[in-house]
mmCIF file of C-alpha atoms in Angstrom:
data_model
loop_
_atom_site.group_PDB
_atom_site.id
_atom_site.type_symbol
_atom_site.label_atom_id
_atom_site.label_comp_id
_atom_site.label_asym_id
_atom_site.label_seq_id
_atom_site.Cartn_x
_atom_site.Cartn_y
_atom_site.Cartn_z
ATOM 1 C CA THR X 204 31.255 158.017 71.906
ATOM 2 C CA HIS X 205 27.854 158.896 70.579
ATOM 3 C CA SER X 206 27.540 154.846 69.189
ATOM 4 C CA VAL X 207 26.385 154.484 73.108
ATOM 5 C CA LYS X 208 24.631 158.024 74.228
ATOM 6 C CA ASP X 209 22.050 156.123 75.720
ATOM 7 C CA PHE X 210 23.941 153.943 77.711
ATOM 8 C CA VAL X 211 25.663 157.475 78.360
ATOM 9 C CA PHE X 212 22.141 158.922 79.693
ATOM 10 C CA ASN X 213 20.779 155.927 81.571
ATOM 11 C CA TRP X 214 24.181 155.654 83.525
ATOM 12 C CA ILE X 215 23.921 159.744 84.387
ATOM 13 C CA GLU X 216 20.187 159.174 85.979
ATOM 14 C CA ALA X 217 21.508 155.855 87.494
ATOM 15 C CA THR X 218 24.437 157.518 89.300
ATOM 16 C CA LYS X 219 21.959 161.257 90.046
ATOM 17 C CA ARG X 220 19.390 158.825 91.628
ATOM 18 C CA LEU X 221 22.114 157.297 94.246
ATOM 19 C CA LYS X 222 23.248 160.889 93.974
ATOM 20 C CA LEU X 223 26.695 159.733 93.539
ATOM 21 C CA GLU X 224 27.800 163.262 92.540
ATOM 22 C CA PRO X 225 29.950 165.504 91.553
ATOM 23 C CA ILE X 226 29.316 163.000 87.436
ATOM 24 C CA PHE X 227 31.549 162.776 84.560
ATOM 25 C CA VAL X 228 31.313 162.316 81.424
ATOM 26 C CA GLY X 229 34.420 161.211 79.389
ATOM 27 C CA ALA X 230 33.369 161.870 76.265
ATOM 28 C CA LEU X 231 34.856 160.143 72.813
ATOM 29 C CA ASP X 232 33.274 162.182 70.264
ATOM 30 C CA GLU X 233 31.963 165.165 69.119
ATOM 31 C CA LYS X 234 28.703 164.305 68.676
ATOM 32 C CA MET X 235 28.633 162.565 72.408
ATOM 33 C CA TYR X 236 30.292 165.538 73.802
ATOM 34 C CA GLU X 237 27.434 167.724 72.473
ATOM 35 C CA ALA X 238 24.334 165.542 73.423
ATOM 36 C CA CYS X 239 26.204 166.761 77.101
ATOM 37 C CA VAL X 240 26.375 169.459 76.349
ATOM 38 C CA GLU X 241 22.593 170.122 75.467
ATOM 39 C CA ALA X 242 21.787 167.446 78.522
ATOM 40 C CA ARG X 243 23.717 170.552 80.826
ATOM 41 C CA ILE X 244 25.891 167.037 81.626
ATOM 42 C CA PRO X 245 29.743 168.249 83.106
ATOM 43 C CA SER X 246 31.693 166.429 80.338
ATOM 44 C CA MET X 247 34.755 167.139 78.126
ATOM 45 C CA LEU X 248 35.677 165.837 74.561
ATOM 46 C CA LEU X 249 38.217 163.733 75.601
ATOM 47 C CA THR X 250 40.001 163.028 72.315
ATOM 48 C CA GLY X 251 42.812 165.201 72.038
ATOM 49 C CA ARG X 252 44.245 165.711 68.873
ATOM 50 C CA SER X 253 41.751 163.918 67.512
ATOM 51 C CA VAL X 254 42.662 159.927 67.913
ATOM 52 C CA LEU X 255 38.877 159.420 67.356
ATOM 53 C CA GLU X 256 38.102 159.774 64.544
ATOM 54 C CA GLN X 257 35.425 157.656 63.787
ATOM 55 C CA ARG X 258 32.381 159.108 62.922
ATOM 56 C CA ASP X 259 29.553 156.736 62.080
ATOM 57 C CA GLU X 260 27.441 155.647 64.775
ATOM 58 C CA THR X 261 28.927 152.010 64.829
ATOM 59 C CA PHE X 262 30.404 150.700 68.455
ATOM 60 C CA ILE X 263 33.756 150.604 68.665
ATOM 61 C CA THR X 264 34.890 146.934 68.718
ATOM 62 C CA ALA X 265 38.514 146.047 70.343
ATOM 63 C CA LYS X 266 39.381 144.515 66.634
ATOM 64 C CA SER X 267 39.220 148.401 65.535
ATOM 65 C CA GLU X 268 42.162 150.323 65.517
ATOM 66 C CA ALA X 269 40.276 153.471 67.904
ATOM 67 C CA PHE X 270 39.665 150.736 70.865
ATOM 68 C CA LYS X 271 43.316 150.802 71.686
ATOM 69 C CA LYS X 272 43.750 154.637 70.850
ATOM 70 C CA MET X 273 41.032 155.044 73.334
ATOM 71 C CA GLY X 274 42.557 153.336 75.557
ATOM 72 C CA THR X 275 45.399 155.507 75.637
ATOM 73 C CA VAL X 276 43.455 158.557 75.979
ATOM 74 C CA LYS X 277 41.485 156.674 79.002
ATOM 75 C CA THR X 278 44.043 156.303 80.845
ATOM 76 C CA LYS X 279 46.355 159.191 80.413
ATOM 77 C CA PHE X 280 43.114 161.031 81.827
ATOM 78 C CA ILE X 281 43.158 158.626 84.406
ATOM 79 C CA GLU X 282 47.014 160.753 85.365
ATOM 80 C CA ASP X 283 45.076 163.376 84.616
ATOM 81 C CA LEU X 284 42.250 163.314 87.473
ATOM 82 C CA LEU X 285 44.754 161.775 89.488
ATOM 83 C CA GLU X 286 47.442 164.472 89.763
ATOM 84 C CA LEU X 287 44.783 166.918 90.516
ATOM 85 C CA ASP X 288 44.041 164.931 93.581
ATOM 86 C CA VAL X 289 40.890 163.474 92.017
ATOM 87 C CA ALA X 290 39.930 160.348 93.938
ATOM 88 C CA PRO X 291 37.538 158.725 90.674
ATOM 89 C CA ILE X 292 35.337 156.059 90.331
ATOM 90 C CA LEU X 293 35.494 154.784 86.972
ATOM 91 C CA SER X 294 32.559 152.759 85.137
ATOM 92 C CA ASP X 295 32.185 152.101 81.539
ATOM 93 C CA ALA X 296 28.878 154.098 79.874
ATOM 94 C CA ASP X 297 27.150 150.090 80.272
ATOM 95 C CA VAL X 298 27.927 149.890 83.743
ATOM 96 C CA VAL X 299 24.371 151.093 86.095
ATOM 97 C CA TRP X 300 24.932 151.718 89.952
ATOM 98 C CA MET X 301 22.280 149.725 91.936
ATOM 99 C CA ARG X 302 23.596 151.168 95.728
ATOM 100 C CA ASP X 303 26.142 153.784 95.718
ATOM 101 C CA PRO X 304 29.608 151.535 95.639
ATOM 102 C CA ARG X 305 31.345 154.382 98.374
ATOM 103 C CA GLU X 306 30.548 152.531 101.581
ATOM 104 C CA TYR X 307 31.716 149.520 99.779
ATOM 105 C CA PHE X 308 35.398 150.599 98.649
ATOM 106 C CA ASN X 309 35.665 151.891 102.091
ATOM 107 C CA ALA X 310 35.441 148.747 104.095
ATOM 108 C CA GLY X 311 37.490 146.437 104.696
ATOM 109 C CA THR X 312 41.043 146.201 103.241
ATOM 110 C CA TYR X 313 39.672 148.002 100.531
ATOM 111 C CA LYS X 314 40.118 150.995 102.386
ATOM 112 C CA TYR X 315 43.615 150.502 102.326
ATOM 113 C CA ALA X 316 43.679 150.078 98.589
ATOM 114 C CA ASP X 317 45.657 152.705 96.038
ATOM 115 C CA LEU X 318 43.486 150.333 93.613
ATOM 116 C CA LEU X 319 40.024 148.738 93.102
ATOM 117 C CA ILE X 320 39.761 146.792 90.335
ATOM 118 C CA SER X 321 36.630 144.851 88.576
ATOM 119 C CA SER X 322 36.637 141.209 87.198
ATOM 120 C CA ASP X 323 33.979 139.500 85.155
ATOM 121 C CA CYS X 324 34.304 136.653 87.675
ATOM 122 C CA VAL X 325 31.386 136.734 90.650
ATOM 123 C CA ASP X 326 32.123 135.024 93.351
ATOM 124 C CA VAL X 327 30.371 136.998 96.127
ATOM 125 C CA VAL X 328 30.574 134.272 99.018
ATOM 126 C CA ALA X 329 35.095 135.392 98.315
ATOM 127 C CA ASP X 330 33.748 138.803 98.052
ATOM 128 C CA ARG X 331 31.923 138.945 101.414
ATOM 129 C CA LYS X 332 35.005 137.663 102.736
ATOM 130 C CA ASP X 333 36.994 139.803 101.495
ATOM 131 C CA GLN X 334 39.037 137.657 100.417
ATOM 132 C CA GLY X 335 40.992 136.865 96.706
ATOM 133 C CA GLY X 336 38.244 133.876 95.631
ATOM 134 C CA CYS X 337 39.015 135.971 92.052
ATOM 135 C CA ASP X 338 42.434 135.831 91.769
ATOM 136 C CA HIS X 339 42.854 133.707 88.625
ATOM 137 C CA VAL X 340 40.169 135.909 86.799
ATOM 138 C CA ASN X 341 40.963 138.643 84.669
ATOM 139 C CA PHE X 342 40.199 142.168 86.375
ATOM 140 C CA ASN X 343 38.389 144.640 83.774
ATOM 141 C CA THR X 344 38.853 147.938 83.695
ATOM 142 C CA GLY X 345 34.483 148.856 83.094
ATOM 143 C CA VAL X 346 34.797 150.050 86.829
ATOM 144 C CA LEU X 347 37.340 151.378 88.723
ATOM 145 C CA HIS X 348 38.384 153.395 92.087
ATOM 146 C CA ILE X 349 41.932 155.319 91.968
ATOM 147 C CA ARG X 350 43.011 157.022 95.129
ATOM 148 C CA PRO X 351 45.676 159.752 94.033
ATOM 149 C CA THR X 352 48.260 157.946 96.164
ATOM 150 C CA PRO X 353 52.205 157.172 94.781
ATOM 151 C CA GLY X 354 51.631 154.281 93.939
ATOM 152 C CA ALA X 355 48.330 154.695 92.376
ATOM 153 C CA LYS X 356 49.887 157.291 90.513
ATOM 154 C CA GLU X 357 53.359 155.174 89.749
ATOM 155 C CA PHE X 358 51.123 152.239 88.135
ATOM 156 C CA VAL X 359 49.006 154.578 86.513
ATOM 157 C CA ARG X 360 52.068 155.793 84.315
ATOM 158 C CA LYS X 361 53.175 152.363 83.520
ATOM 159 C CA TRP X 362 50.111 150.951 82.958
ATOM 160 C CA LYS X 363 49.181 154.480 79.715
ATOM 161 C CA ASP X 364 53.131 153.976 78.529
ATOM 162 C CA LYS X 365 51.791 149.991 77.831
ATOM 163 C CA VAL X 366 49.006 150.915 76.766
ATOM 164 C CA ALA X 367 50.397 153.669 74.443
ATOM 165 C CA MET X 368 53.983 152.302 73.172
ATOM 166 C CA SER X 369 53.059 149.278 72.481
ATOM 167 C CA THR X 370 53.103 147.683 68.959
ATOM 168 C CA ILE X 371 51.434 144.890 70.185
ATOM 169 C CA ALA X 372 47.541 145.597 68.398
ATOM 170 C CA TRP X 373 46.160 143.254 71.498
ATOM 171 C CA MET X 374 48.261 145.360 73.837
ATOM 172 C CA ARG X 375 45.010 147.997 74.738
ATOM 173 C CA ASP X 376 44.113 149.368 77.978
ATOM 174 C CA GLN X 377 42.239 145.742 79.874
ATOM 175 C CA PRO X 378 45.519 143.566 78.770
ATOM 176 C CA ALA X 379 48.376 146.747 79.394
ATOM 177 C CA LEU X 380 46.439 146.735 83.081
ATOM 178 C CA ASN X 381 46.390 142.970 84.027
ATOM 179 C CA LEU X 382 49.928 142.174 82.727
ATOM 180 C CA LEU X 383 50.983 145.146 85.124
ATOM 181 C CA VAL X 384 49.045 143.385 88.504
ATOM 182 C CA ARG X 385 50.053 139.699 87.079
ATOM 183 C CA GLU X 386 53.772 141.084 86.779
ATOM 184 C CA GLY X 387 52.842 142.360 90.634
ATOM 185 C CA ALA X 388 53.436 146.716 89.815
#
């Protein structure tokens, strides 16, 4: 959303420096979309039928109804990208790439994965060994790499449905993803 515009433009500058192109911003409100258009940044308004009605400059917090709707829009957008045979590297606006992640994503067993998910666990030793050193920690949807494989498409469909159909207030995109992974999806 426009409330995190500074993060978005910082992300854009970092990705351009590393030549991580093509880049694309999924704008969740009209003001963010207009800012991207003005800056000539490829973007698309992802609000669907105005699911994010928040018009002020505050951050969307996990406690707001708009946060769950944002997760629904996000998962549907990912599903659409996979149907177009795009293998996106998705990152939240507060992520800054210091190096090109593609070599890392294609190293070791990672190159065979349908889906690579970040976590808030920083265990450099286990990560370098390409082992499950952080299996006990929840995954974070702030950085994802998804390949358009049948398995990934099925997982994203289940993820989108779990977020969209749940009446549980806390069932946003990140908890839904974690539940699906833990259930073996």
